[in-house]
mmCIF file of C-alpha atoms and ligand atoms in Angstrom:
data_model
loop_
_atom_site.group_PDB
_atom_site.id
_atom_site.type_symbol
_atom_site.label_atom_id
_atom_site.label_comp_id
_atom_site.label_asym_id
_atom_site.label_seq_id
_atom_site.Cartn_x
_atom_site.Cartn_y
_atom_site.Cartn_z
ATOM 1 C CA UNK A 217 124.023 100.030 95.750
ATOM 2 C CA UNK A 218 121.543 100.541 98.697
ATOM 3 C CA UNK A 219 118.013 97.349 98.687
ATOM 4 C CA UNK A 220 116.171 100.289 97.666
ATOM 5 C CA UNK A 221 118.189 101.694 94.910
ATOM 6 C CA UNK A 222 118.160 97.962 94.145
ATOM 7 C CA UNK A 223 114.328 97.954 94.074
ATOM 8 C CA UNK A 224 114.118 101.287 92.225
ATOM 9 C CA UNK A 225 116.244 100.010 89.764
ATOM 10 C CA UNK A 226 113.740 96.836 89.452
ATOM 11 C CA UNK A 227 111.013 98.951 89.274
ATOM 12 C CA UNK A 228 112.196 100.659 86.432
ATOM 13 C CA UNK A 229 113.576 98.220 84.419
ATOM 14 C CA UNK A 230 110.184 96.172 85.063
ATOM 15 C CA UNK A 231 107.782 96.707 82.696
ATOM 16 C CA UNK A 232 105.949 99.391 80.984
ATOM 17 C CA UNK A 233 103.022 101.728 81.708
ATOM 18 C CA UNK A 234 99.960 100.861 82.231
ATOM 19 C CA UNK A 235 96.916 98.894 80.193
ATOM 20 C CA UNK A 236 94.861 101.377 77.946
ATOM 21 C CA UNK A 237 91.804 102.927 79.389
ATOM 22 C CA UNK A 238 88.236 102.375 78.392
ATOM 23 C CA UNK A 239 87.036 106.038 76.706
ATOM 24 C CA UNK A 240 84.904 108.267 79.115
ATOM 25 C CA UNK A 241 81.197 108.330 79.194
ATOM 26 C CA UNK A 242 78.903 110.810 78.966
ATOM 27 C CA UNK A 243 77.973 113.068 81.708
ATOM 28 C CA UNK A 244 75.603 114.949 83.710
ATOM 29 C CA UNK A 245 76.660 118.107 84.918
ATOM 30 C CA UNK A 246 75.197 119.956 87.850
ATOM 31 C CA UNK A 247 73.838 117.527 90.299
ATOM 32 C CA UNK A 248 71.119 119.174 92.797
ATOM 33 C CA UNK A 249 73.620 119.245 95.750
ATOM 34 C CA UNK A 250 76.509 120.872 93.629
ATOM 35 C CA UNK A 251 79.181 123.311 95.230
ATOM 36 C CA UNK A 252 79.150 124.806 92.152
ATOM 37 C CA UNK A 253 78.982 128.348 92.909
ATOM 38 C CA UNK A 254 79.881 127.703 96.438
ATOM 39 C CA UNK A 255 82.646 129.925 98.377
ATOM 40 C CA UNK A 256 86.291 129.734 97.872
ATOM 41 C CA UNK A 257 88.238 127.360 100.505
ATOM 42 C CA UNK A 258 89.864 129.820 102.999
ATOM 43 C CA UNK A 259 93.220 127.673 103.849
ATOM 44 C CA UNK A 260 93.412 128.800 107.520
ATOM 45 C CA UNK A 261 97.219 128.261 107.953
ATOM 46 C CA UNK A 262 96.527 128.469 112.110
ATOM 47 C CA UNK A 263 93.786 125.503 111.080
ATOM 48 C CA UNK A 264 96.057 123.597 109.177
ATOM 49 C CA UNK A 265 99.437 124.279 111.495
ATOM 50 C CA UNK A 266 97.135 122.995 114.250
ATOM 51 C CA UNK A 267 96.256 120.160 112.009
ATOM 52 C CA UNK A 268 99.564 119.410 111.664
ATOM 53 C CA UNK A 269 99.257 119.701 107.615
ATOM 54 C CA UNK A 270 101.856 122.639 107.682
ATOM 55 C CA UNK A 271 104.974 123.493 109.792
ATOM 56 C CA UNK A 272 105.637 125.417 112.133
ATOM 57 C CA UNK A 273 106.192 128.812 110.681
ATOM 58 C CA UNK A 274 109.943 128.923 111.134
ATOM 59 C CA UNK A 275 110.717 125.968 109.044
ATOM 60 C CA UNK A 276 108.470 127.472 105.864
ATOM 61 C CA UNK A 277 111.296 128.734 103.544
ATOM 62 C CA UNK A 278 113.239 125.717 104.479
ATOM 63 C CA UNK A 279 110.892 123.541 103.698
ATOM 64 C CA UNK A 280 109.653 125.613 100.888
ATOM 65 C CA UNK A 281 113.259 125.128 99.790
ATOM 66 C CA UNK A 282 112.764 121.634 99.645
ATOM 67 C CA UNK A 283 109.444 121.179 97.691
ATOM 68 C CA UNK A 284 111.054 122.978 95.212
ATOM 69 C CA UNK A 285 113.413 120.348 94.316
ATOM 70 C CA UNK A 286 110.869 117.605 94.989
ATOM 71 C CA UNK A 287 108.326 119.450 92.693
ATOM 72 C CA UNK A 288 110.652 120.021 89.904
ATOM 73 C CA UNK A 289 111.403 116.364 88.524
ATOM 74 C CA UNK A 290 107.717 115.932 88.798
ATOM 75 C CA UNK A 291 106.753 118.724 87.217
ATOM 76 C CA UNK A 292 108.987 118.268 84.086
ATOM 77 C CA UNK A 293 107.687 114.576 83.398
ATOM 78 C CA UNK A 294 104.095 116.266 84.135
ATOM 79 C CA UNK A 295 104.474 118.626 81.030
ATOM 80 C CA UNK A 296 107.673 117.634 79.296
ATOM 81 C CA UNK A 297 109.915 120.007 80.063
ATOM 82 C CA UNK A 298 113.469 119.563 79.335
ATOM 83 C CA UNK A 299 112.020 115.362 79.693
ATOM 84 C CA UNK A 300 109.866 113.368 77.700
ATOM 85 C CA UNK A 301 106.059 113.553 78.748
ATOM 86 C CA UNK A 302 105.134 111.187 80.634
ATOM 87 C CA UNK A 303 102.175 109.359 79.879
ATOM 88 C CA UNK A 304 99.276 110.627 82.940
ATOM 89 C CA UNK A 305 102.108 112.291 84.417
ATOM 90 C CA UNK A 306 99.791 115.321 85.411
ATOM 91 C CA UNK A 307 98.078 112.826 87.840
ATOM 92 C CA UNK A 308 100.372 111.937 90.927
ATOM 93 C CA UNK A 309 99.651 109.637 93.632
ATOM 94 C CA UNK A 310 101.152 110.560 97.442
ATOM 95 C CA UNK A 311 101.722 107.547 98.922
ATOM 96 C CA UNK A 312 103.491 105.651 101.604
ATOM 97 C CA UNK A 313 103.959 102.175 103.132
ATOM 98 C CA UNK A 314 102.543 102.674 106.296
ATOM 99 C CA UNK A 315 99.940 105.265 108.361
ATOM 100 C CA UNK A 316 101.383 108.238 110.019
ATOM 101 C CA UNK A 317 104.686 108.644 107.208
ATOM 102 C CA UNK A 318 103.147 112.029 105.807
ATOM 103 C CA UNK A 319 101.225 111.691 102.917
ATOM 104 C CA UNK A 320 98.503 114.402 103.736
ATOM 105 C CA UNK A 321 101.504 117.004 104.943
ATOM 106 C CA UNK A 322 103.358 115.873 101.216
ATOM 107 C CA UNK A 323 100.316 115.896 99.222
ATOM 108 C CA UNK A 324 98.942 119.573 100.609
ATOM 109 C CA UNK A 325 102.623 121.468 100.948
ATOM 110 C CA UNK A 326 103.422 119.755 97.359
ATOM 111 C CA UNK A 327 100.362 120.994 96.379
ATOM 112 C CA UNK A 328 100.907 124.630 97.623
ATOM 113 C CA UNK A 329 104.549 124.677 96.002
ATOM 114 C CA UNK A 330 103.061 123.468 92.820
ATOM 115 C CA UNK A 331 100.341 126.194 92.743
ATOM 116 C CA UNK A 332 103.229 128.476 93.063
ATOM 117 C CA UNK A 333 104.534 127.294 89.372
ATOM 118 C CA UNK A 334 103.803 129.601 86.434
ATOM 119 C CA UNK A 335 101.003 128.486 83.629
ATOM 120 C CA UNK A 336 99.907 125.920 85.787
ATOM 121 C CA UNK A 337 96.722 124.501 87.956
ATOM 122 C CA UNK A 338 96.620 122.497 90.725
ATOM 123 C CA UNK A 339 94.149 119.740 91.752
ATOM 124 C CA UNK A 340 94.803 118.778 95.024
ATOM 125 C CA UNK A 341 92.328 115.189 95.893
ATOM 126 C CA UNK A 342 91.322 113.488 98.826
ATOM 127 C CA UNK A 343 91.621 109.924 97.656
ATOM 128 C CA UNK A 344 92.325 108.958 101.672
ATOM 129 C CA UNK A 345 88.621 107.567 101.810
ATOM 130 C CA UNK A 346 88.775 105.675 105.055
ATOM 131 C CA UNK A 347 90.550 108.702 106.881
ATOM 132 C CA UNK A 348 89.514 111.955 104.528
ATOM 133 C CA UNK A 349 92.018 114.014 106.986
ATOM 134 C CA UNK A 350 91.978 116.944 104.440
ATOM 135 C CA UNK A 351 88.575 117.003 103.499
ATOM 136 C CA UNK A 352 87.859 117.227 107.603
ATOM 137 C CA UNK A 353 90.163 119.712 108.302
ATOM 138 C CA UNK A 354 89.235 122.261 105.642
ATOM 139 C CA UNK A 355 85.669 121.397 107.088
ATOM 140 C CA UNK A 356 84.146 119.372 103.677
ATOM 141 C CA UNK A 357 83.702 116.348 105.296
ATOM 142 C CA UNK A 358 79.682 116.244 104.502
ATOM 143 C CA UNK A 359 80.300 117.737 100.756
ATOM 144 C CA UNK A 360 80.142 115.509 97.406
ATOM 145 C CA UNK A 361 83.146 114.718 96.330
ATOM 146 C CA UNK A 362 85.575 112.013 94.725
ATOM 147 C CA UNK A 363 83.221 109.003 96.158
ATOM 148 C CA UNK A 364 79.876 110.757 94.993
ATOM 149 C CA UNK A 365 81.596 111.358 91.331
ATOM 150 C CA UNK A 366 82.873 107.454 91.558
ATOM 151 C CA UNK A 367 79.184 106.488 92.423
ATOM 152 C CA UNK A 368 77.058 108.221 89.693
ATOM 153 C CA UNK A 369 78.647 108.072 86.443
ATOM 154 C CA UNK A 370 76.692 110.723 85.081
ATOM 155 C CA UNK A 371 78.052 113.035 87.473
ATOM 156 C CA UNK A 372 80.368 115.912 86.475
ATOM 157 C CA UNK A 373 83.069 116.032 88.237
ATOM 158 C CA UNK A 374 84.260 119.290 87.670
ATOM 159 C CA UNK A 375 80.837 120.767 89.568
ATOM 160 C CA UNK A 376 82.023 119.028 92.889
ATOM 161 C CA UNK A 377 85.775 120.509 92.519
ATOM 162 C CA UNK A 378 86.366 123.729 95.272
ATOM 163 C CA UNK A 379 88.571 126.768 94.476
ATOM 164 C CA UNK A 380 90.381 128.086 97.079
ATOM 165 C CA UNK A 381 92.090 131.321 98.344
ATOM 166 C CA UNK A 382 95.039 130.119 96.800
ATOM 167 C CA UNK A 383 95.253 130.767 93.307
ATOM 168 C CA UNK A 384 95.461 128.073 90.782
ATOM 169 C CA UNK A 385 94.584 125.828 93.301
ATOM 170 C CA UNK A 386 91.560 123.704 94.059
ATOM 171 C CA UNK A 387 90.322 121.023 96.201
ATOM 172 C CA UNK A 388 88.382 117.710 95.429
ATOM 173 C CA UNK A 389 86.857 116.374 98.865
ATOM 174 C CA UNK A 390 86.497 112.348 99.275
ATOM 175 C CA UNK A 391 83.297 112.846 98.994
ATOM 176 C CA UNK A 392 80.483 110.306 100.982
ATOM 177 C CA UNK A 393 80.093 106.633 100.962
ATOM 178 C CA UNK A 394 80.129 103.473 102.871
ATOM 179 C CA UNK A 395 83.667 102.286 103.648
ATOM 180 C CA UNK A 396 82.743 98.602 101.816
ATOM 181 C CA UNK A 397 81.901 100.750 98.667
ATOM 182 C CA UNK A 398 84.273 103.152 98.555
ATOM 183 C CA UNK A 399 87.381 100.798 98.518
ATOM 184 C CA UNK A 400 85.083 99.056 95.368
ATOM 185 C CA UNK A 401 84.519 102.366 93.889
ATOM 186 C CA UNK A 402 88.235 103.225 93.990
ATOM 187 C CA UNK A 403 89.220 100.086 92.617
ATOM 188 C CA UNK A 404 86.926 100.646 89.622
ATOM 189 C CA UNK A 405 87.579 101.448 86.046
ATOM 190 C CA UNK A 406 85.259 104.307 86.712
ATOM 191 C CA UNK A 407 88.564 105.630 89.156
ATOM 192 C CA UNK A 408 90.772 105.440 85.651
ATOM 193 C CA UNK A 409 88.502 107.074 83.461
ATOM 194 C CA UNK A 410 88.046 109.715 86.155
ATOM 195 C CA UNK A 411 91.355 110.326 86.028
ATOM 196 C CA UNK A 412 91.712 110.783 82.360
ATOM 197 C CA UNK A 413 88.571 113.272 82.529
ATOM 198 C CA UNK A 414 90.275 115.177 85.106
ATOM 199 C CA UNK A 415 93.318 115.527 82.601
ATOM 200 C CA UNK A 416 91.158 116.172 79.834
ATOM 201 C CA UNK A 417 89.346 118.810 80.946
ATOM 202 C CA UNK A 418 92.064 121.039 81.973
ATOM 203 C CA UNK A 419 95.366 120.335 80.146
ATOM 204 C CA UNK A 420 97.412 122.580 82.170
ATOM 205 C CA UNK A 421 96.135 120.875 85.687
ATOM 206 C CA UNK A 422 97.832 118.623 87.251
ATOM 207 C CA UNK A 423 96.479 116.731 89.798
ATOM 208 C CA UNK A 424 98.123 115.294 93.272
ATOM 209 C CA UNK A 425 96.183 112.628 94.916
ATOM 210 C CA UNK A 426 96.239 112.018 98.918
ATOM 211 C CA UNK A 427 96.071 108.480 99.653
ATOM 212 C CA UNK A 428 95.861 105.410 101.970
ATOM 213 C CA UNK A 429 98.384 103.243 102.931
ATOM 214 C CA UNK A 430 99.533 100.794 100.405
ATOM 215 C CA UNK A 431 99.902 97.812 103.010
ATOM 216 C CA UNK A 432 96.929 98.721 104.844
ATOM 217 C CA UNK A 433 94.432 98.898 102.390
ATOM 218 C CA UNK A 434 93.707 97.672 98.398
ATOM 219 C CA UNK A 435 92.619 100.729 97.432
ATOM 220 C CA UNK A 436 95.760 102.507 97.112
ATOM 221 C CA UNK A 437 97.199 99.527 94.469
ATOM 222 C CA UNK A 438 94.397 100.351 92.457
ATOM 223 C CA UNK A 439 94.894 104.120 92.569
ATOM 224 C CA UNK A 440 98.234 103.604 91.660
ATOM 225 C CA UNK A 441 97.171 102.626 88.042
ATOM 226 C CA UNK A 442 95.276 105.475 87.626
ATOM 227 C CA UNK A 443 98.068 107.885 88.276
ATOM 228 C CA UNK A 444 101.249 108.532 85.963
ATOM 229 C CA UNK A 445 103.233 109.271 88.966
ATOM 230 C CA UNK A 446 104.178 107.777 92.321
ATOM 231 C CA UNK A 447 105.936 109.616 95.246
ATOM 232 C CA UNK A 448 105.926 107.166 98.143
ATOM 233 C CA UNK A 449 106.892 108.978 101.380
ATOM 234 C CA UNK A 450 109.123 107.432 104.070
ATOM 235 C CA UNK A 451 109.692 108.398 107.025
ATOM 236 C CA UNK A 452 113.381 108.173 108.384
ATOM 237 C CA UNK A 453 113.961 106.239 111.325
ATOM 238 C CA UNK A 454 110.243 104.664 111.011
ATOM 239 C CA UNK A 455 109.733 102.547 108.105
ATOM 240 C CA UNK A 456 111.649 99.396 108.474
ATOM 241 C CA UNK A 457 112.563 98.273 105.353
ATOM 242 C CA UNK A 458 111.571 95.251 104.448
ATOM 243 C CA UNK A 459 108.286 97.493 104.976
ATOM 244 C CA UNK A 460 108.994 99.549 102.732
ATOM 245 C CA UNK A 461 110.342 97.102 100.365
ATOM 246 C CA UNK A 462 106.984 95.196 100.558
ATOM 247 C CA UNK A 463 105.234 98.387 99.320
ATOM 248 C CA UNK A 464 107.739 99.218 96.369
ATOM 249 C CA UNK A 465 106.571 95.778 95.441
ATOM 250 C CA UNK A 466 103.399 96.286 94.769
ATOM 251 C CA UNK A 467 104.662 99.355 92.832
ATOM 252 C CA UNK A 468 106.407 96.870 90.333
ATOM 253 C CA UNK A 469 106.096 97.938 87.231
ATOM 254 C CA UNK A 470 105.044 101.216 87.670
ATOM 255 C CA UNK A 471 106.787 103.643 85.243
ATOM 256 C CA UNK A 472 107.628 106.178 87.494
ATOM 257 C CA UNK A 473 107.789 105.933 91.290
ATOM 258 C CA UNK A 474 110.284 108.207 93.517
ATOM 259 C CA UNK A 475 111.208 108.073 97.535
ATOM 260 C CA UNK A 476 110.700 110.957 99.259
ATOM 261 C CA UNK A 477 112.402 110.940 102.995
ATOM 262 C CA UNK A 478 110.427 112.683 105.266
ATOM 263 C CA UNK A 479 111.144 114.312 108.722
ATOM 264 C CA UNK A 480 115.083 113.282 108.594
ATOM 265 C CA UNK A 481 116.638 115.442 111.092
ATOM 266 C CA UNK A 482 119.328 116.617 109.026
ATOM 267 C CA UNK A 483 121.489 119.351 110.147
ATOM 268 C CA UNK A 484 121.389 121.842 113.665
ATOM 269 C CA UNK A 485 120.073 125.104 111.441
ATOM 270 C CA UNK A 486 117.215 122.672 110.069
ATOM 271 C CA UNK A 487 115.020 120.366 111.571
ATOM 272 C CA UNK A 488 113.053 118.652 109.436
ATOM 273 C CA UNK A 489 114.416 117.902 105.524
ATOM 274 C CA UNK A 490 113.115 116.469 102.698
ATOM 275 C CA UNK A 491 115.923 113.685 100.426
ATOM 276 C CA UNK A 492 114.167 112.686 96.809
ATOM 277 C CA UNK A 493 115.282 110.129 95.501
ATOM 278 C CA UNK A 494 113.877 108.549 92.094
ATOM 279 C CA UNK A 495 114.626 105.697 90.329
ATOM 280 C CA UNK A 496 115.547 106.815 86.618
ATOM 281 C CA UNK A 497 117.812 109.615 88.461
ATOM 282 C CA UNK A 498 120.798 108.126 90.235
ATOM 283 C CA UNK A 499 122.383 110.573 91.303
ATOM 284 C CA UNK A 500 119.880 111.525 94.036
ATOM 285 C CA UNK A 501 119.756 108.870 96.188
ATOM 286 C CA UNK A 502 117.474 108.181 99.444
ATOM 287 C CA UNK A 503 119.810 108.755 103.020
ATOM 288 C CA UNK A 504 121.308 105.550 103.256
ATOM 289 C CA UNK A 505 120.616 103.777 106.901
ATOM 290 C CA UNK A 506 117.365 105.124 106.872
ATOM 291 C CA UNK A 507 115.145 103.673 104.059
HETATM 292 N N1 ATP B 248 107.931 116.995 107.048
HETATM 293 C C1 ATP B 248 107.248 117.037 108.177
HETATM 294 N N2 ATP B 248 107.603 117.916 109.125
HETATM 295 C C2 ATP B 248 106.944 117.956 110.302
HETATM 296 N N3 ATP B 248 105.903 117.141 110.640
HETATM 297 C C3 ATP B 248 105.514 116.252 109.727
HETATM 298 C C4 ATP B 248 106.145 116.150 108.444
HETATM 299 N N4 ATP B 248 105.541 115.155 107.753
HETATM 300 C C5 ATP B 248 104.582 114.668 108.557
HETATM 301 N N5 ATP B 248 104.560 115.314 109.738
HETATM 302 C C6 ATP B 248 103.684 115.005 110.877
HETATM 303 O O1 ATP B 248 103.569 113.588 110.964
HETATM 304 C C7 ATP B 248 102.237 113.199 111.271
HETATM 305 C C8 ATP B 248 101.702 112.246 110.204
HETATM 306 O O2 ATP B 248 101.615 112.956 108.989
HETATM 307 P P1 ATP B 248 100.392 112.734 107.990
HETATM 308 O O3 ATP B 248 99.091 112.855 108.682
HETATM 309 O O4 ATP B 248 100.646 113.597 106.823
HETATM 310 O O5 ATP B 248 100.652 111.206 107.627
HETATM 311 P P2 ATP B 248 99.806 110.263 106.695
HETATM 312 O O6 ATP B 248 100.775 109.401 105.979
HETATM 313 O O7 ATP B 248 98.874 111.062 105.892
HETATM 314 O O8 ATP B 248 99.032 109.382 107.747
HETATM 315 P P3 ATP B 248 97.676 108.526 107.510
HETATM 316 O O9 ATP B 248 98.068 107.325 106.710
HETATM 317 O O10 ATP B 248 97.269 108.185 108.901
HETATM 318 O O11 ATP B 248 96.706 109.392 106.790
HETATM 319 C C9 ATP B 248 101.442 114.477 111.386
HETATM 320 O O12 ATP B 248 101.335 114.821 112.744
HETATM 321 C C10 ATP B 248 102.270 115.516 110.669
HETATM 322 O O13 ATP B 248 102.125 116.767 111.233
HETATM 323 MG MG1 MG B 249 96.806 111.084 105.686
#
């Protein structure tokens, strides 16, 4: 058994979800600034390729391939199919050890295979306050968002959240706020009941949270209370372990976190793969030598 199955395995057997969360407040709905009735996103794939959010265009099906069988674990524990629910399973956190493994290309191509996915809506949140690369590239980087509904309580939510030209999925910006604040504001209990509003108000969403670095900022330990589900992205042949072992750590505990390997260079028809790997399901395992 690989360290990291090791530390999945720890994980797992650790301990059990998370505290209970205070009941959500009363809100205002409609703030003056509201996007409310604003435009749909247009999700320029040029923009984004350029971006570097999707790939290039001949590695789509493969890699379309491969959300699929990322997406499908999640999606089960999300809604309870064929699997128990999992308890704020519809709320999953991208994250990764370090800057640069590929959260904001995880989180957005997850996000487009999950919009795919019958009977079901996406949320797709820019929770990477300090570097809001999503919110920039689709050009929101001066609209309300996640921060502004952290900072007023009486704030809906839902009036700051953007439809795009996808269907079924939308688009919560980071929203504006001093760096100093916003890693308080995330750290918040405001963050978890935000979360559980954003479940409660559309049972069929489920929501995939960009995010910072866990061992680069606190922020991203607090977000991953909120959320019912990890996926911590590594990428092969960059994170050194006892890296990424560091960050599992401060995952302890968490009742469901799974390894995604990004950018392995896997065979000569495809350049770029995707291995999943998740603790309570051994018999996909990480590529060993490289996590
Ligand atoms: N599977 C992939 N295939 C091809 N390129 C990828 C893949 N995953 C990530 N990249 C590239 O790796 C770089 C880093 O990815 P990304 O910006 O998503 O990382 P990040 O973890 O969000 O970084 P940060 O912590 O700085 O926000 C980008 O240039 C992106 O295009
Ligand atoms: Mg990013």
């Amino acid at each position: 058994m690989s360290v990291v199955e090791k530390a999945i395995r720890k994980l797992q057997e650790g301990k059990q979800a998370a505290a209970a969360e205070a009941p959500p407040s009363p809100r205002r709905t409609a703030p003056a600034a509201s996007p409310e009735s604003a435009p749909a996103i247009i999700l320029d794939r040029g923009v984004l390729r350029s971006a570097g959010l999707l790939p290039p265009e001949e590695d789509m099906n493969a890699l379309a391939h491969q959300y699929r069988e990322i997406k499908h674990p999640l999606v089960a524990r999300a809604i309870g199919r064929g699997v128990a629910r999992l308890a704020k399973g519809h709320l999953i956190m991208i994250a990764s050890a370090m800057t640069g493994e590929g959260k904001s290309f995880t989180a957005l191509n997850l996000a487009l295979s999950l919009a795919r996915e019958k009977d079901i809506r996406v949320l797709l949140v820019d929770a990477d306050v300090a570097k809001p690369q999503l919110s920039h590239v689709l050009g929101l980087s001066e609209m309300p968002g996640l921060l502004d509904a952290l900072h007023d309580v009486d704030m809906d939510v839902e009036t700051l959240i953007r439809t795009t030209d996808v269907p079924s999925l939308s688009f919560l910006p980071a929203g504006r706020s001093s760096p100093e604040e916003a890693t308080e504001l995330l750290a918040s209990s405001r963050m978890a009941r935000l979360g559980m509003t954003l479940g409660e108000n559309a049972p069929e969403r489920i929501v995939v949270f960009d995010s910072p670095p866990l061992l680069q900022t606190t922020e991203s330990s607090a977000l991953a209370r909120v959320v019912g589900q990890i996926v911590v992205v590594v990428r092969a042949e960059w994170t050194p372990q006892p890296v990424l072992l560091d960050a599992l750590k401060i995952l302890e505990g968490h009742p469901s976190v799974s390894l995604v390997l990004n950018q392995s260079v896997h065979t000569a028809t495809s350049s770029y793969y995707y291995h999943y790997g998740n603790g309570s399901d051994r018999t996909q395992r990480p590529q060993p030598g490289t996590v």
